Each structure stands twice: as structure tokens, then as C-alpha cells.
PDB file of C-alpha atoms in Angstrom:
ATOM      1  CA  VAL A 731     156.609 125.199 -57.424  1.00  0.00           C
ATOM      2  CA  SER A 732     156.993 122.195 -59.683  1.00  0.00           C
ATOM      3  CA  PHE A 733     156.266 118.522 -59.083  1.00  0.00           C
ATOM      4  CA  ARG A 734     159.949 117.834 -59.612  1.00  0.00           C
ATOM      5  CA  GLN A 735     160.909 120.283 -56.821  1.00  0.00           C
ATOM      6  CA  LEU A 736     158.467 118.784 -54.344  1.00  0.00           C
ATOM      7  CA  ILE A 737     159.800 115.241 -54.805  1.00  0.00           C
ATOM      8  CA  SER A 738     163.504 116.162 -54.920  1.00  0.00           C
ATOM      9  CA  PRO A 739     165.258 115.610 -51.554  1.00  0.00           C
ATOM     10  CA  ASP A 740     167.825 118.285 -52.457  1.00  0.00           C
ATOM     11  CA  ASP A 741     165.168 120.981 -52.843  1.00  0.00           C
ATOM     12  CA  PRO A 742     164.215 123.204 -49.887  1.00  0.00           C
ATOM     13  CA  ILE A 743     160.500 122.675 -50.618  1.00  0.00           C
ATOM     14  CA  TYR A 744     160.750 118.883 -50.460  1.00  0.00           C
ATOM     15  CA  LEU A 745     157.262 117.608 -49.613  1.00  0.00           C
ATOM     16  CA  PRO A 746     158.178 115.385 -46.618  1.00  0.00           C
ATOM     17  CA  THR A 747     159.948 118.344 -44.986  1.00  0.00           C
ATOM     18  CA  ILE A 748     156.735 120.353 -45.286  1.00  0.00           C
ATOM     19  CA  LEU A 749     154.629 117.454 -43.990  1.00  0.00           C
ATOM     20  CA  ARG A 750     156.916 117.018 -40.969  1.00  0.00           C
ATOM     21  CA  ALA A 751     157.179 120.739 -40.105  1.00  0.00           C
ATOM     22  CA  LEU A 752     153.628 121.951 -40.715  1.00  0.00           C
ATOM     23  CA  PRO A 753     151.857 120.027 -37.903  1.00  0.00           C
ATOM     24  CA  ARG A 754     153.792 122.063 -35.324  1.00  0.00           C
ATOM     25  CA  HIS A 755     152.101 125.167 -36.774  1.00  0.00           C
ATOM     26  CA  VAL A 756     148.531 123.840 -36.865  1.00  0.00           C
ATOM     27  CA  ASP A 757     146.399 124.396 -33.761  1.00  0.00           C
ATOM     28  CA  ASP A 758     143.879 121.679 -34.610  1.00  0.00           C
ATOM     29  CA  ALA A 759     144.379 118.010 -33.713  1.00  0.00           C
ATOM     30  CA  GLY A 760     142.222 116.748 -36.611  1.00  0.00           C
ATOM     31  CA  LEU A 761     144.202 118.687 -39.207  1.00  0.00           C
ATOM     32  CA  ARG A 762     147.483 117.511 -37.659  1.00  0.00           C
ATOM     33  CA  GLN A 763     146.217 113.924 -37.885  1.00  0.00           C
ATOM     34  CA  ARG A 764     145.392 114.405 -41.578  1.00  0.00           C
ATOM     35  CA  LEU A 765     148.937 115.718 -42.170  1.00  0.00           C
ATOM     36  CA  GLY A 766     150.270 112.566 -40.491  1.00  0.00           C
ATOM     37  CA  LYS A 767     148.170 110.393 -42.818  1.00  0.00           C
ATOM     38  CA  ALA A 768     149.422 112.406 -45.796  1.00  0.00           C
ATOM     39  CA  LEU A 769     153.006 111.724 -44.677  1.00  0.00           C
ATOM     40  CA  ASP A 770     152.151 108.023 -44.425  1.00  0.00           C
ATOM     41  CA  GLY A 771     150.792 108.235 -47.999  1.00  0.00           C
ATOM     42  CA  TRP A 772     154.059 109.832 -49.112  1.00  0.00           C
ATOM     43  CA  LYS A 773     156.075 107.036 -47.508  1.00  0.00           C
ATOM     44  CA  ALA A 774     153.899 104.346 -49.087  1.00  0.00           C
ATOM     45  CA  ALA A 775     154.164 105.924 -52.553  1.00  0.00           C
ATOM     46  CA  ASN A 776     157.939 105.983 -52.278  1.00  0.00           C
ATOM     47  CA  GLY A 777     158.164 102.305 -51.463  1.00  0.00           C
ATOM     48  CA  ILE A 778     158.160  99.341 -53.827  1.00  0.00           C
ATOM     49  CA  PRO A 779     154.761  99.251 -55.608  1.00  0.00           C
ATOM     50  CA  SER A 780     154.642  95.494 -56.207  1.00  0.00           C
ATOM     51  CA  PRO A 781     156.704  92.361 -55.549  1.00  0.00           C
ATOM     52  CA  LEU A 782     157.486  92.157 -59.277  1.00  0.00           C
ATOM     53  CA  ALA A 783     158.883  95.699 -59.590  1.00  0.00           C
ATOM     54  CA  PRO A 784     162.419  94.764 -58.417  1.00  0.00           C
ATOM     55  CA  LEU A 785     162.584  92.047 -61.079  1.00  0.00           C
ATOM     56  CA  SER A 786     162.098  94.514 -63.918  1.00  0.00           C
ATOM     57  CA  LEU A 787     163.337  97.780 -62.419  1.00  0.00           C
ATOM     58  CA  GLY A 788     166.135  96.581 -60.144  1.00  0.00           C
ATOM     59  CA  LYS A 789     167.469  99.389 -57.981  1.00  0.00           C
ATOM     60  CA  PHE A 790     164.899 101.741 -59.552  1.00  0.00           C
ATOM     61  CA  ALA A 791     161.938  99.733 -58.187  1.00  0.00           C
ATOM     62  CA  THR A 792     160.893 102.198 -55.481  1.00  0.00           C
ATOM     63  CA  GLY A 793     158.577 105.048 -56.417  1.00  0.00           C
ATOM     64  CA  SER A 794     161.201 107.677 -55.650  1.00  0.00           C
ATOM     65  CA  GLU A 795     163.920 105.933 -57.680  1.00  0.00           C
ATOM     66  CA  THR A 796     161.562 105.332 -60.609  1.00  0.00           C
ATOM     67  CA  ALA A 797     160.726 109.054 -60.561  1.00  0.00           C
ATOM     68  CA  ARG A 798     164.414 109.959 -60.380  1.00  0.00           C
ATOM     69  CA  LEU A 799     165.239 107.770 -63.389  1.00  0.00           C
ATOM     70  CA  TYR A 800     162.228 108.915 -65.423  1.00  0.00           C
ATOM     71  CA  LEU A 801     162.602 112.645 -64.708  1.00  0.00           C
ATOM     72  CA  ASN A 802     166.386 113.071 -64.527  1.00  0.00           C
ATOM     73  CA  GLY A 803     167.338 110.410 -67.062  1.00  0.00           C
ATOM     74  CA  GLY A 804     164.404 110.333 -69.451  1.00  0.00           C
ATOM     75  CA  VAL A 805     162.464 113.589 -69.508  1.00  0.00           C
ATOM     76  CA  PHE A 806     165.038 116.229 -68.571  1.00  0.00           C
ATOM     77  CA  HIS A 807     168.302 114.319 -69.180  1.00  0.00           C
ATOM     78  CA  SER A 808     169.844 116.376 -66.377  1.00  0.00           C
ATOM     79  CA  ASP A 809     171.907 113.502 -65.015  1.00  0.00           C
ATOM     80  CA  PRO A 810     174.362 111.950 -67.502  1.00  0.00           C
ATOM     81  CA  GLU A 811     174.540 108.617 -65.636  1.00  0.00           C
ATOM     82  CA  LEU A 812     170.749 108.291 -65.481  1.00  0.00           C
ATOM     83  CA  SER A 813     170.426 109.394 -69.112  1.00  0.00           C
ATOM     84  CA  GLU A 814     172.783 106.592 -70.116  1.00  0.00           C
ATOM     85  CA  ILE A 815     170.743 104.066 -68.113  1.00  0.00           C
ATOM     86  CA  TRP A 816     167.519 105.445 -69.627  1.00  0.00           C
ATOM     87  CA  ASP A 817     168.849 105.211 -73.175  1.00  0.00           C
ATOM     88  CA  ALA A 818     170.043 101.624 -72.581  1.00  0.00           C
ATOM     89  CA  CYS A 819     166.585 100.544 -71.372  1.00  0.00           C
ATOM     90  CA  GLY A 820     165.046 100.425 -74.826  1.00  0.00           C
ATOM     91  CA  PRO A 821     161.551 101.589 -75.773  1.00  0.00           C
ATOM     92  CA  ASP A 822     159.577  98.806 -74.061  1.00  0.00           C
ATOM     93  CA  ASN A 823     161.275  99.262 -70.700  1.00  0.00           C
ATOM     94  CA  GLN A 824     161.072 103.051 -71.065  1.00  0.00           C
ATOM     95  CA  GLN A 825     157.332 102.739 -71.570  1.00  0.00           C
ATOM     96  CA  PHE A 826     157.070 100.498 -68.494  1.00  0.00           C
ATOM     97  CA  ILE A 827     159.111 102.982 -66.429  1.00  0.00           C
ATOM     98  CA  GLU A 828     156.860 105.808 -67.588  1.00  0.00           C
ATOM     99  CA  TYR A 829     153.813 103.751 -66.563  1.00  0.00           C
ATOM    100  CA  GLN A 830     155.329 103.122 -63.122  1.00  0.00           C
ATOM    101  CA  PHE A 831     156.144 106.827 -62.824  1.00  0.00           C
ATOM    102  CA  ARG A 832     152.536 107.771 -63.699  1.00  0.00           C
ATOM    103  CA  GLN A 833     151.316 105.417 -60.959  1.00  0.00           C
ATOM    104  CA  TYR A 834     153.709 107.067 -58.501  1.00  0.00           C
ATOM    105  CA  GLU A 835     152.663 110.518 -59.657  1.00  0.00           C
ATOM    106  CA  GLY A 836     149.010 109.665 -59.006  1.00  0.00           C
ATOM    107  CA  ARG A 837     149.728 108.510 -55.464  1.00  0.00           C
ATOM    108  CA  ILE A 838     151.821 111.606 -54.736  1.00  0.00           C
ATOM    109  CA  ARG A 839     149.132 113.867 -56.227  1.00  0.00           C
ATOM    110  CA  GLU A 840     146.732 112.609 -53.533  1.00  0.00           C
ATOM    111  CA  VAL A 841     149.245 113.753 -50.901  1.00  0.00           C
ATOM    112  CA  PHE A 842     149.525 117.208 -52.538  1.00  0.00           C
ATOM    113  CA  ILE A 843     145.750 117.565 -52.637  1.00  0.00           C
ATOM    114  CA  GLU A 844     145.381 116.646 -48.974  1.00  0.00           C
ATOM    115  CA  LEU A 845     148.148 119.080 -47.987  1.00  0.00           C
ATOM    116  CA  LYS A 846     146.411 121.898 -49.876  1.00  0.00           C
ATOM    117  CA  LYS A 847     143.052 121.058 -48.279  1.00  0.00           C
ATOM    118  CA  VAL A 848     144.581 121.100 -44.782  1.00  0.00           C
ATOM    119  CA  ILE A 849     146.267 124.453 -45.436  1.00  0.00           C
ATOM    120  CA  ASP A 850     143.071 125.964 -46.867  1.00  0.00           C
ATOM    121  CA  GLU A 851     140.955 124.645 -43.981  1.00  0.00           C
ATOM    122  CA  GLY A 852     143.547 125.774 -41.440  1.00  0.00           C
ATOM    123  CA  ARG A 853     143.586 129.280 -42.885  1.00  0.00           C
ATOM    124  CA  ALA A 854     139.793 129.460 -42.986  1.00  0.00           C
ATOM    125  CA  ALA A 855     139.557 128.311 -39.359  1.00  0.00           C
ATOM    126  CA  GLY A 856     142.412 130.568 -38.217  1.00  0.00           C
ATOM    127  CA  VAL A 857     144.401 127.667 -36.762  1.00  0.00           C
ATOM    128  CA  LEU A 858     147.689 128.147 -38.656  1.00  0.00           C
ATOM    129  CA  MET A 859     150.335 129.614 -36.355  1.00  0.00           C
ATOM    130  CA  ASP A 860     153.495 131.539 -37.215  1.00  0.00           C
ATOM    131  CA  ASP A 861     155.285 130.125 -34.177  1.00  0.00           C
ATOM    132  CA  PRO A 862     155.487 126.377 -33.585  1.00  0.00           C
ATOM    133  CA  LEU A 863     153.103 124.961 -31.019  1.00  0.00           C
ATOM    134  CA  ASN A 864     154.345 123.275 -27.892  1.00  0.00           C
ATOM    135  CA  LEU A 865     152.484 120.014 -28.422  1.00  0.00           C
ATOM    136  CA  GLU A 866     153.733 118.694 -25.086  1.00  0.00           C
ATOM    137  CA  GLY A 867     151.648 121.154 -23.061  1.00  0.00           C
ATOM    138  CA  GLY A 868     150.669 124.780 -23.497  1.00  0.00           C
ATOM    139  CA  HIS A 869     151.314 126.532 -26.785  1.00  0.00           C
ATOM    140  CA  ARG A 870     151.953 129.938 -28.282  1.00  0.00           C
ATOM    141  CA  ARG A 871     148.953 131.492 -29.954  1.00  0.00           C
ATOM    142  CA  THR A 872     150.441 133.696 -32.668  1.00  0.00           C
ATOM    143  CA  ARG A 873     148.074 133.460 -35.609  1.00  0.00           C
ATOM    144  CA  ALA A 874     149.568 133.040 -39.060  1.00  0.00           C
ATOM    145  CA  THR A 875     150.021 136.183 -41.093  1.00  0.00           C
ATOM    146  CA  GLY A 876     148.674 134.572 -44.233  1.00  0.00           C
ATOM    147  CA  ASN A 877     152.080 133.566 -45.581  1.00  0.00           C
ATOM    148  CA  ALA A 878     152.384 130.257 -43.756  1.00  0.00           C
ATOM    149  CA  GLY A 879     151.970 127.302 -46.049  1.00  0.00           C
ATOM    150  CA  GLN A 880     151.722 129.285 -49.263  1.00  0.00           C
ATOM    151  CA  SER A 881     152.934 127.439 -52.300  1.00  0.00           C
TER     152      SER A 881
END
């Protein structure tokens, strides 16, 4: 699993999808709460990092759009339109975009680390379930087989 896969909405292992689905398989309220905070961290990282960002980055001011431009236009050149935008930015703006991307990457890394900790702790405590919990009332108690949450 690559960083690029986890932040790409078109990928089946998109991080927010995992963060939204996993709590229904964790039979521990504290761990579910930590997953909710991790999702909040994801949302914050994908927002606009500062009031000045839109002035210099325009439509690429959000964390997710900066990452899309940097990865798909600059690093991998997998998107011709983004590559053209990247090339037109010039070296100073490219360096600024890379800096903004590194800031985004650091905030997202914290979310990854928390997700891994919750999965490891859930496995150790035996609270990861194969079947989703019924969080409205009673729940199914099928313990995870060891494959749930593997990355």
C-alpha cells in the first residue's frame, strides 16, 4: 500500500473509507473514539492550511488538491493537465508546492500512525470483529480472523 493509494479517492483503500468503516468492526468505545479523531485529523489536513494559501495556490490550496498537483503533475506526471500546470508554475512555485505537500504529508502521517495503533491495540485486545457491530443496541460477537485491518 502506497501513500498515493491511501490519499486517492479513486482507490479502494482510500483512507477515509477505512476510517469510516472500521469503527463498526471495533468492539471498544475508546478505540472507536480514537478512529473518529483520526477521521477529524484527515478532514483538517485536507482543508486549507492557511488564509494565504488560496492567494498563491488558487484552486490547489487545499491539502488534497496540493497533493494531487504535486504527485500527479510534478512527481509522477500521470495527469497531462496537471503536468502542464506544474511545468508552468516555475521553480519557485514548485518548491512552495512541494513544501505545502510535505506539510500535508506530515499531518496525514499522524492519521496513518493512529490508525495502525488502533488496529494493533484492537487485535491485541481481541476487539476487532469480522461482522459489523450493531452500535444501536446489541451486537454480533464474531472475533476477527486476523485479516481485518491488515495493510
